[in-house]
């Protein structure tokens, strides 16, 4: 996310309606804690999955190697004025060549799960048509290395690097041709990789790449579409998700699990009363209505359609059925509280409270500190959509990491952030919220989109001149949590 947008724009993240309607379910009381020893570490379930996450364009580099096609992010990053520190992902972390070292970093952390993304233009340089076997081979090598080191791979199919050819030919997500091309690509990957990849995320943060890329011109491809066209592009994206789910089921090995990874618009009750919690449930459904709600319910909420009015997307009943294809899990990227919600006597029964200027944030100004968000967002989502399996597909923070005179990186603010968020996550899991795993964003510092290399989110510091990787203090913190499967002492 970026600091370059307002609360109103946030509100538009999911094309939401301020005139929200009643959600379908009532609030249930959480189970009580039964800890006998108040100082005992807060444990996670035995089979809880600990991991780290990355994405292709942010780490791979090697943009002109082995037949990779151009993506919209290559074009965008090379456009003057778009990236704050004037860098690109051309070289990034050179992960394409250093992947063995990077898998070694994960092994040292003790994590057994890894979420990475596949670069569509490596596999289909033109977006459709002839595949590029050399591109796929990189992922074959990566998977083999991960499995040899006892790390389970989770592949994301789309982390924003759309083949430029599709943008040029059909206007990218403005056309259902892209939705169909995405499904073909998904099916191809499923055919070739599901012997080793058992879990696939379709789209990463559709809310971000649509609004920032097609609505506000901040991200690639840098468009500022009027509302009706943006809503149509959003519809094409969720259609692409549904078609991809079907293609993976048709062409992948039986038992392959699939779902989206979305930056859910995070709602938090202003304070914990049953009325506010209920209000936050209704708000969760409405504020996510253009993406998660339609993907999980197979229909647009009445509030969304009313709010969009003449700008509502055009769709058929058949398309809604495809969009609502059942998922095996839902991935939630959770960083910050976006909406504090209070119950209201006025329609629609909830209101969004304004943030005071003094609300604390991490080094990125959009990254407000609200550990309770990672408790409430999955709890509310599970309630509203009756979810049985949730992964936290991203959580983490940037910080002003400097190498100290002794060569170490003392990122105490990242540890502060993680320790508080993980406490709240443990609380959710202990109360029965079905979060089955957590992928920390991110393994190592990398290309943070419009911020370039200035914003460092990694557990491992990267010197981008020498490509030297140095685990930060937070890497030790995380290893400790992972190996004890618990937080606190
Ligand atoms: C969300 C995105 O998925 C990821 O690519 C990005 O680096 C992080 N958030 C941090 O902003």
Coordinates of C-alpha atoms and ligand atoms in Angstrom, one line a residue:
X1 CA 0.0 0.0 0.0
X2 CA 1.1 3.6 -0.2
X3 CA 0.7 6.7 1.8
X4 CA -0.4 8.5 -1.3
X5 CA -4.1 7.9 -0.9
X6 CA -6.9 9.1 1.3
X7 CA -9.5 7.3 3.5
X8 CA -12.0 7.8 0.7
X9 CA -9.8 5.9 -1.7
X10 CA -9.4 3.2 0.9
X11 CA -13.1 3.0 1.1
X12 CA -13.1 2.4 -2.7
X13 CA -10.7 -0.5 -2.3
X14 CA -13.4 -3.0 -2.7
X15 CA -15.9 -0.7 -4.5
X16 CA -17.8 -0.8 -1.2
X17 CA -21.0 0.8 -0.3
X18 CA -21.4 3.2 2.6
X19 CA -25.0 2.1 2.5
X20 CA -24.2 -1.4 3.8
X21 CA -26.9 -4.0 4.4
X22 CA -27.2 -6.6 7.1
X23 CA -24.8 -9.5 7.0
X24 CA -26.1 -13.0 7.1
X25 CA -24.9 -14.2 10.4
X26 CA -25.1 -13.2 14.1
X27 CA -22.2 -12.7 16.5
X28 CA -21.0 -15.6 18.5
X29 CA -19.1 -15.4 21.8
X30 CA -15.5 -16.7 21.6
X31 CA -14.4 -19.7 23.6
X32 CA -12.9 -18.9 27.0
X33 CA -9.1 -19.3 27.6
X34 CA -8.2 -22.0 30.1
X35 CA -4.5 -21.3 30.7
X36 CA -3.6 -22.6 34.1
X37 CA -0.2 -20.9 34.3
X38 CA -0.5 -17.2 33.4
X39 CA 3.2 -17.1 32.4
X40 CA 3.1 -20.1 30.2
X41 CA 4.1 -19.4 26.5
X42 CA 1.1 -19.0 24.3
X43 CA 1.2 -22.1 22.1
X44 CA 0.0 -22.7 18.6
X45 CA -1.5 -26.0 17.5
X46 CA 0.8 -28.8 16.6
X47 CA 0.2 -28.7 12.9
X48 CA 0.3 -24.9 12.6
X49 CA 2.2 -23.9 9.4
X50 CA 4.9 -21.3 9.8
X51 CA 6.4 -19.8 6.6
X52 CA 7.7 -16.8 4.8
X53 CA 6.5 -15.2 1.6
X54 CA 8.0 -13.5 -1.4
X55 CA 7.0 -12.6 -5.0
X56 CA 8.7 -13.1 -8.3
X57 CA 9.2 -9.5 -9.6
X58 CA 10.4 -8.4 -6.1
X59 CA 13.2 -10.8 -5.9
X60 CA 14.0 -12.8 -9.0
X61 CA 15.9 -10.3 -11.3
X62 CA 17.1 -11.9 -14.5
X63 CA 14.4 -10.2 -16.4
X64 CA 15.9 -10.8 -19.8
X65 CA 17.1 -14.4 -19.2
X66 CA 15.9 -17.7 -20.6
X67 CA 13.1 -16.2 -22.8
X68 CA 11.2 -14.4 -20.1
X69 CA 8.7 -11.9 -21.6
X70 CA 8.2 -8.3 -20.4
X71 CA 5.7 -7.6 -17.7
X72 CA 3.8 -4.4 -17.0
X73 CA 6.1 -3.9 -14.0
X74 CA 9.2 -3.9 -16.2
X75 CA 7.6 -1.2 -18.3
X76 CA 6.3 0.8 -15.3
X77 CA 9.6 0.7 -13.3
X78 CA 11.5 1.9 -16.3
X79 CA 9.1 4.8 -16.7
X80 CA 10.8 7.9 -15.2
X81 CA 9.2 9.2 -12.1
X82 CA 7.3 6.1 -11.1
X83 CA 9.7 4.6 -8.5
X84 CA 10.7 6.7 -5.6
X85 CA 14.4 5.7 -5.6
X86 CA 14.6 5.4 -9.4
X87 CA 15.3 1.7 -9.3
X88 CA 13.8 -1.3 -11.1
X89 CA 13.4 -5.0 -10.5
X90 CA 16.0 -5.8 -13.2
X91 CA 18.4 -7.2 -10.8
X92 CA 16.6 -7.2 -7.5
X93 CA 17.9 -10.1 -5.2
X94 CA 19.2 -12.1 -8.1
X95 CA 17.1 -14.9 -6.6
X96 CA 16.9 -16.5 -10.1
X97 CA 20.5 -17.5 -9.6
X98 CA 20.8 -17.4 -5.9
X99 CA 17.7 -19.5 -5.0
X100 CA 19.7 -22.2 -3.3
X101 CA 21.2 -19.7 -0.9
X102 CA 17.8 -18.3 -0.3
X103 CA 16.2 -21.7 0.4
X104 CA 19.2 -22.1 2.9
X105 CA 18.1 -18.9 4.6
X106 CA 14.6 -20.4 5.1
X107 CA 16.0 -23.7 6.4
X108 CA 18.1 -21.7 9.0
X109 CA 14.9 -20.0 10.1
X110 CA 13.3 -23.3 10.7
X111 CA 10.3 -22.6 8.5
X112 CA 8.7 -25.5 6.7
X113 CA 6.4 -23.6 4.4
X114 CA 7.2 -21.1 1.7
X115 CA 4.8 -18.9 -0.4
X116 CA 6.4 -17.7 -3.6
X117 CA 5.0 -16.5 -6.9
X118 CA 5.4 -17.6 -10.5
X119 CA 6.1 -15.0 -13.1
X120 CA 3.5 -15.5 -15.7
X121 CA 5.7 -13.9 -18.5
X122 CA 8.5 -16.4 -17.7
X123 CA 6.1 -19.2 -18.5
X124 CA 4.1 -17.5 -21.3
X125 CA 6.2 -14.6 -22.6
X126 CA 3.3 -13.4 -24.7
X127 CA 0.6 -14.1 -22.0
X128 CA -1.0 -16.8 -24.2
X129 CA 0.1 -19.2 -26.9
X130 CA 3.4 -20.9 -26.8
X131 CA 4.9 -21.7 -23.4
X132 CA 8.5 -21.1 -22.6
X133 CA 9.9 -24.4 -21.1
X134 CA 13.1 -22.7 -19.9
X135 CA 10.9 -20.3 -17.8
X136 CA 9.1 -23.2 -16.2
X137 CA 12.4 -25.0 -15.5
X138 CA 13.4 -22.3 -13.0
X139 CA 10.3 -23.2 -10.9
X140 CA 11.1 -26.9 -11.3
X141 CA 14.6 -26.3 -9.9
X142 CA 13.2 -24.1 -7.1
X143 CA 10.6 -26.7 -6.1
X144 CA 13.1 -29.5 -6.1
X145 CA 15.4 -27.5 -3.9
X146 CA 12.6 -26.6 -1.5
X147 CA 11.5 -30.2 -1.2
X148 CA 15.0 -31.5 -0.8
X149 CA 15.3 -29.1 2.2
X150 CA 12.0 -30.2 3.7
X151 CA 10.1 -27.0 2.8
X152 CA 6.6 -27.2 1.4
X153 CA 5.9 -24.8 -1.5
X154 CA 2.8 -22.7 -1.9
X155 CA 2.6 -21.0 -5.3
X156 CA 0.9 -17.7 -6.1
X157 CA 0.0 -17.4 -9.8
X158 CA -0.4 -13.7 -10.0
X159 CA 1.6 -11.3 -8.0
X160 CA 1.0 -8.3 -10.3
X161 CA 3.5 -9.1 -13.1
X162 CA 1.0 -9.2 -16.0
X163 CA 2.6 -10.0 -19.4
X164 CA 3.0 -6.7 -21.1
X165 CA 1.8 -8.3 -24.3
X166 CA -1.7 -8.8 -22.8
X167 CA -1.8 -5.2 -21.6
X168 CA -0.9 -4.1 -25.1
X169 CA -3.2 -6.5 -27.1
X170 CA -6.4 -6.4 -25.0
X171 CA -5.9 -3.8 -22.3
X172 CA -5.0 -6.3 -19.6
X173 CA -7.7 -6.8 -17.0
X174 CA -10.0 -4.5 -18.9
X175 CA -10.8 -7.5 -21.1
X176 CA -12.2 -10.9 -20.3
X177 CA -9.6 -12.2 -22.7
X178 CA -7.1 -11.7 -19.8
X179 CA -9.4 -13.6 -17.5
X180 CA -9.4 -16.5 -19.9
X181 CA -5.7 -16.3 -20.6
X182 CA -5.1 -16.4 -16.8
X183 CA -7.1 -19.6 -16.5
X184 CA -5.1 -21.2 -19.4
X185 CA -1.9 -20.3 -17.6
X186 CA -3.3 -21.6 -14.3
X187 CA -4.3 -24.9 -15.9
X188 CA -0.9 -25.2 -17.5
X189 CA 0.9 -24.7 -14.2
X190 CA -1.5 -27.1 -12.5
X191 CA -0.7 -29.8 -15.0
X192 CA 3.0 -29.4 -14.6
X193 CA 3.6 -28.5 -11.0
X194 CA 0.9 -30.1 -8.8
X195 CA 3.0 -33.2 -8.5
X196 CA 4.9 -31.1 -6.0
X197 CA 2.8 -28.0 -5.3
X198 CA -0.2 -28.9 -3.3
X199 CA -1.5 -25.4 -2.5
X200 CA -2.1 -22.7 -5.0
X201 CA -3.1 -19.1 -4.5
X202 CA -4.7 -17.5 -7.6
X203 CA -4.4 -13.7 -7.2
X204 CA -2.4 -11.7 -4.8
X205 CA -4.1 -8.5 -3.5
X206 CA -6.6 -7.9 -6.3
X207 CA -7.7 -4.9 -4.3
X208 CA -4.3 -3.3 -4.5
X209 CA -3.4 -4.0 -8.1
X210 CA -6.9 -2.9 -9.3
X211 CA -7.2 0.3 -7.4
X212 CA -3.6 1.4 -7.5
X213 CA -2.9 0.1 -11.1
X214 CA -6.2 0.7 -12.9
X215 CA -7.8 3.3 -10.7
X216 CA -5.3 5.8 -9.3
X217 CA -2.3 5.3 -11.7
X218 CA 0.1 4.7 -8.8
X219 CA 1.1 1.1 -9.7
X220 CA 1.5 -0.6 -13.1
X221 CA 0.0 -0.3 -15.6
X222 CA -0.6 3.3 -14.4
X223 CA -4.2 3.8 -15.5
X224 CA -6.8 6.1 -14.1
X225 CA -10.0 4.5 -15.3
X226 CA -13.4 6.0 -14.6
X227 CA -15.5 4.1 -12.1
X228 CA -17.6 2.1 -14.6
X229 CA -14.5 0.8 -16.3
X230 CA -12.7 0.1 -13.0
X231 CA -15.7 -1.9 -11.8
X232 CA -15.7 -3.9 -15.0
X233 CA -11.9 -4.6 -14.7
X234 CA -12.6 -5.7 -11.1
X235 CA -15.3 -8.0 -12.4
X236 CA -12.9 -9.5 -15.0
X237 CA -10.3 -10.1 -12.3
X238 CA -12.7 -12.1 -10.1
X239 CA -13.9 -13.9 -13.2
X240 CA -10.2 -14.8 -13.8
X241 CA -10.0 -16.1 -10.3
X242 CA -13.1 -18.3 -10.7
X243 CA -11.9 -19.6 -14.1
X244 CA -8.5 -20.4 -12.7
X245 CA -10.0 -22.3 -9.8
X246 CA -11.9 -24.4 -12.3
X247 CA -8.9 -24.9 -14.6
X248 CA -6.7 -26.0 -11.6
X249 CA -9.3 -28.5 -10.5
X250 CA -9.7 -29.8 -14.1
X251 CA -6.0 -30.1 -14.9
X252 CA -4.2 -30.4 -11.6
X253 CA -3.7 -33.5 -9.5
X254 CA -6.6 -34.6 -7.4
X255 CA -6.4 -33.0 -4.0
X256 CA -4.7 -29.8 -5.1
X257 CA -6.0 -27.0 -2.9
X258 CA -6.7 -23.5 -4.2
X259 CA -7.9 -20.1 -3.1
X260 CA -7.3 -16.3 -3.3
X261 CA -4.8 -14.3 -1.3
X262 CA -6.5 -11.0 -0.6
X263 CA -5.7 -7.8 1.3
X264 CA -9.0 -7.9 3.0
X265 CA -10.3 -4.5 4.0
X266 CA -9.6 -4.9 7.7
X267 CA -12.4 -3.9 10.1
X268 CA -11.9 -3.7 13.8
X269 CA -14.6 -2.9 16.3
X270 CA -13.8 0.5 17.9
X271 CA -14.0 -1.3 21.2
X272 CA -15.3 -4.7 22.1
X273 CA -19.0 -4.6 22.7
X274 CA -21.4 -7.1 21.0
X275 CA -23.0 -4.2 19.1
X276 CA -19.7 -3.0 17.7
X277 CA -18.6 -6.5 16.8
X278 CA -21.9 -7.1 15.0
X279 CA -21.4 -3.8 13.2
X280 CA -17.8 -4.8 12.2
X281 CA -19.2 -8.0 10.7
X282 CA -21.6 -6.2 8.5
X283 CA -18.9 -3.7 7.5
X284 CA -16.5 -6.5 6.7
X285 CA -18.9 -7.9 4.2
X286 CA -19.7 -4.5 2.6
X287 CA -16.2 -3.1 2.6
X288 CA -15.1 -6.2 0.7
X289 CA -18.1 -6.5 -1.5
X290 CA -16.4 -6.0 -4.9
X291 CA -13.8 -8.8 -4.4
X292 CA -13.9 -11.2 -1.4
X293 CA -17.7 -11.1 -1.0
X294 CA -18.4 -11.9 -4.6
X295 CA -15.7 -14.6 -4.7
X296 CA -17.0 -16.2 -1.6
X297 CA -20.7 -15.7 -2.1
X298 CA -21.0 -15.8 -5.9
X299 CA -23.0 -12.6 -5.9
X300 CA -22.5 -8.9 -5.5
X301 CA -24.1 -7.5 -2.4
X302 CA -27.2 -5.3 -2.8
X303 CA -25.2 -2.5 -1.1
X304 CA -22.4 -2.7 -3.7
X305 CA -24.8 -2.7 -6.7
X306 CA -26.8 0.2 -5.2
X307 CA -23.7 2.2 -4.5
X308 CA -22.2 1.5 -7.9
X309 CA -25.5 2.5 -9.6
X310 CA -25.0 3.1 -13.3
X311 CA -21.3 2.3 -12.9
X312 CA -22.0 -1.3 -11.8
X313 CA -20.2 -4.0 -13.8
X314 CA -22.1 -5.9 -16.4
X315 CA -22.2 -9.6 -15.7
X316 CA -24.2 -12.7 -16.4
X317 CA -25.6 -15.3 -13.9
X318 CA -23.2 -17.8 -15.4
X319 CA -20.2 -15.6 -14.7
X320 CA -21.3 -15.2 -11.0
X321 CA -21.4 -19.0 -10.7
X322 CA -17.8 -19.2 -12.0
X323 CA -16.6 -16.4 -9.7
X324 CA -18.2 -18.2 -6.8
X325 CA -16.5 -21.5 -7.5
X326 CA -15.7 -23.1 -4.1
X327 CA -12.3 -22.4 -2.6
X328 CA -10.4 -24.7 -0.3
X329 CA -9.0 -21.8 1.7
X330 CA -8.8 -18.1 1.9
X331 CA -5.5 -16.3 2.2
X332 CA -5.6 -12.9 4.0
X333 CA -2.8 -10.4 3.9
X334 CA -3.0 -8.4 7.1
X335 CA -0.8 -5.5 8.0
X336 CA -2.8 -2.6 9.5
X337 CA -6.2 -1.7 10.8
X338 CA -8.0 0.1 7.9
X339 CA -11.4 0.8 9.4
X340 CA -12.4 1.1 13.1
X341 CA -16.1 0.4 13.1
X342 CA -18.8 1.5 15.6
X343 CA -22.4 0.5 15.7
X344 CA -24.8 3.2 14.6
X345 CA -28.5 3.9 15.0
X346 CA -28.6 5.3 11.5
X347 CA -28.6 3.2 8.3
X348 CA -26.7 1.0 7.4
X349 CA -26.1 0.3 11.2
X350 CA -22.4 1.0 11.3
X351 CA -20.0 3.8 10.8
X352 CA -16.3 4.2 10.1
X353 CA -14.5 6.3 12.7
X354 CA -11.9 8.8 11.6
X355 CA -8.2 8.2 12.6
X356 CA -6.7 10.8 14.9
X357 CA -3.5 12.3 13.5
X358 CA -1.5 10.8 16.4
X359 CA -2.4 7.2 15.6
X360 CA 0.9 5.3 15.7
X361 CA 2.5 3.8 12.6
X362 CA 5.6 2.0 11.5
X363 CA 8.2 3.4 9.2
X364 CA 5.8 3.3 6.3
X365 CA 3.0 5.8 7.2
X366 CA 0.3 3.5 5.8
X367 CA 1.4 0.8 8.2
X368 CA -0.6 1.7 11.3
X369 CA 0.1 -0.3 14.4
X370 CA -3.0 -2.3 15.4
X371 CA -2.0 -5.8 16.5
X372 CA -5.7 -6.6 17.2
X373 CA -6.3 -6.5 13.4
X374 CA -4.8 -9.9 13.0
X375 CA -7.2 -11.2 15.6
X376 CA -10.3 -9.4 14.3
X377 CA -9.9 -9.7 10.5
X378 CA -9.8 -13.5 10.4
X379 CA -12.4 -13.8 13.2
X380 CA -14.9 -11.6 11.3
X381 CA -14.1 -13.1 7.9
X382 CA -14.6 -16.7 9.3
X383 CA -17.9 -15.6 10.7
X384 CA -19.3 -13.7 7.7
X385 CA -18.3 -16.3 5.1
X386 CA -18.3 -19.4 7.2
X387 CA -14.6 -20.1 6.4
X388 CA -13.0 -23.3 7.5
X389 CA -9.4 -22.7 6.5
X390 CA -7.6 -19.4 6.6
X391 CA -3.9 -18.6 6.0
X392 CA -2.4 -15.4 6.9
X393 CA -0.6 -15.1 3.5
X394 CA 1.3 -11.9 4.5
X395 CA 2.1 -9.9 7.6
X396 CA 5.2 -8.0 8.5
X397 CA 6.6 -4.5 8.5
X398 CA 9.3 -2.3 6.9
X399 CA 11.8 -0.6 9.2
X400 CA 14.7 1.7 8.8
X401 CA 17.2 -1.1 9.1
X402 CA 20.8 -0.1 9.3
X403 CA 23.9 -2.3 9.7
X404 CA 25.3 -1.5 13.1
X405 CA 29.1 -1.0 13.7
X406 CA 29.3 -4.6 14.8
X407 CA 27.8 -5.8 11.5
X408 CA 24.4 -6.7 13.0
X409 CA 21.0 -5.3 12.4
X410 CA 19.0 -4.6 15.5
X411 CA 15.5 -4.2 14.1
X412 CA 13.8 -4.0 17.4
X413 CA 10.8 -2.2 16.0
X414 CA 10.1 -5.1 13.7
X415 CA 10.3 -7.5 16.7
X416 CA 7.9 -5.2 18.6
X417 CA 5.5 -5.3 15.7
X418 CA 5.7 -9.1 15.2
X419 CA 5.6 -10.0 18.8
X420 CA 2.4 -8.0 19.3
X421 CA 0.7 -9.3 16.1
X422 CA 1.6 -12.9 16.8
X423 CA 0.2 -12.7 20.3
X424 CA -3.1 -11.6 18.8
X425 CA -2.9 -14.3 16.2
X426 CA -2.4 -16.9 18.9
X427 CA -5.4 -15.5 20.7
X428 CA -7.5 -16.0 17.5
X429 CA -6.3 -19.5 17.0
X430 CA -6.8 -20.4 20.7
X431 CA -10.4 -19.2 20.4
X432 CA -11.0 -21.5 17.4
X433 CA -10.7 -19.0 14.5
X434 CA -9.6 -21.4 11.7
X435 CA -6.2 -19.9 10.9
X436 CA -4.0 -22.8 9.9
X437 CA -0.8 -21.0 9.0
X438 CA 1.2 -17.8 8.8
X439 CA 3.5 -16.6 6.1
X440 CA 5.7 -13.7 7.2
X441 CA 6.3 -10.9 4.7
X442 CA 9.1 -11.2 3.9
X443 CA 12.1 -13.5 3.8
X444 CA 14.6 -10.8 2.7
X445 CA 14.6 -7.2 1.8
X446 CA 13.5 -6.7 -1.8
X447 CA 12.0 -4.4 -4.4
X448 CA 9.1 -2.8 -2.6
X449 CA 7.2 -1.6 -5.7
X450 CA 6.9 2.2 -6.0
X451 CA 9.3 2.6 -3.0
X452 CA 12.1 0.7 -4.7
X453 CA 14.6 -0.7 -2.3
X454 CA 14.2 2.0 0.4
X455 CA 11.5 0.2 2.3
X456 CA 13.0 -2.9 3.8
X457 CA 10.5 -5.6 4.9
X458 CA 12.9 -8.6 5.2
X459 CA 13.9 -10.8 8.1
X460 CA 17.2 -10.9 6.2
X461 CA 19.0 -7.8 5.3
X462 CA 20.2 -7.5 1.7
X463 CA 23.1 -5.3 0.5
X464 CA 21.9 -4.7 -3.0
X465 CA 25.5 -3.8 -4.2
X466 CA 27.1 -7.0 -3.1
X467 CA 24.0 -9.2 -2.7
X468 CA 25.2 -10.1 0.7
X469 CA 22.4 -11.5 2.9
X470 CA 22.6 -10.9 6.7
X471 CA 19.9 -12.2 9.0
X472 CA 18.5 -9.4 11.2
X473 CA 17.8 -9.8 14.9
X474 CA 14.1 -10.4 13.9
X475 CA 15.2 -13.6 12.1
X476 CA 16.3 -14.9 15.5
X477 CA 13.1 -13.8 17.0
X478 CA 11.0 -15.6 14.3
X479 CA 13.2 -18.7 14.5
X480 CA 12.5 -18.9 18.2
X481 CA 8.7 -18.6 17.7
X482 CA 8.7 -21.2 14.9
X483 CA 10.9 -23.7 16.7
X484 CA 8.9 -23.4 20.0
X485 CA 5.6 -23.1 18.1
X486 CA 4.7 -20.5 20.7
X487 CA 5.0 -16.8 21.6
X488 CA 6.1 -15.5 25.0
X489 CA 8.1 -17.1 27.7
Ligands
LIG1 C1 1.6 -6.6 -0.1 C2 2.2 -7.2 -1.4 O1 1.5 -8.4 -1.7 C3 3.7 -7.3 -1.3 O2 4.1 -7.5 -2.6 C4 4.3 -6.0 -0.7 O3 5.6 -6.0 -0.8 C5 3.8 -6.0 0.8 N1 2.4 -5.9 0.8 C6 4.4 -4.8 1.6 O4 3.9 -3.6 1.1

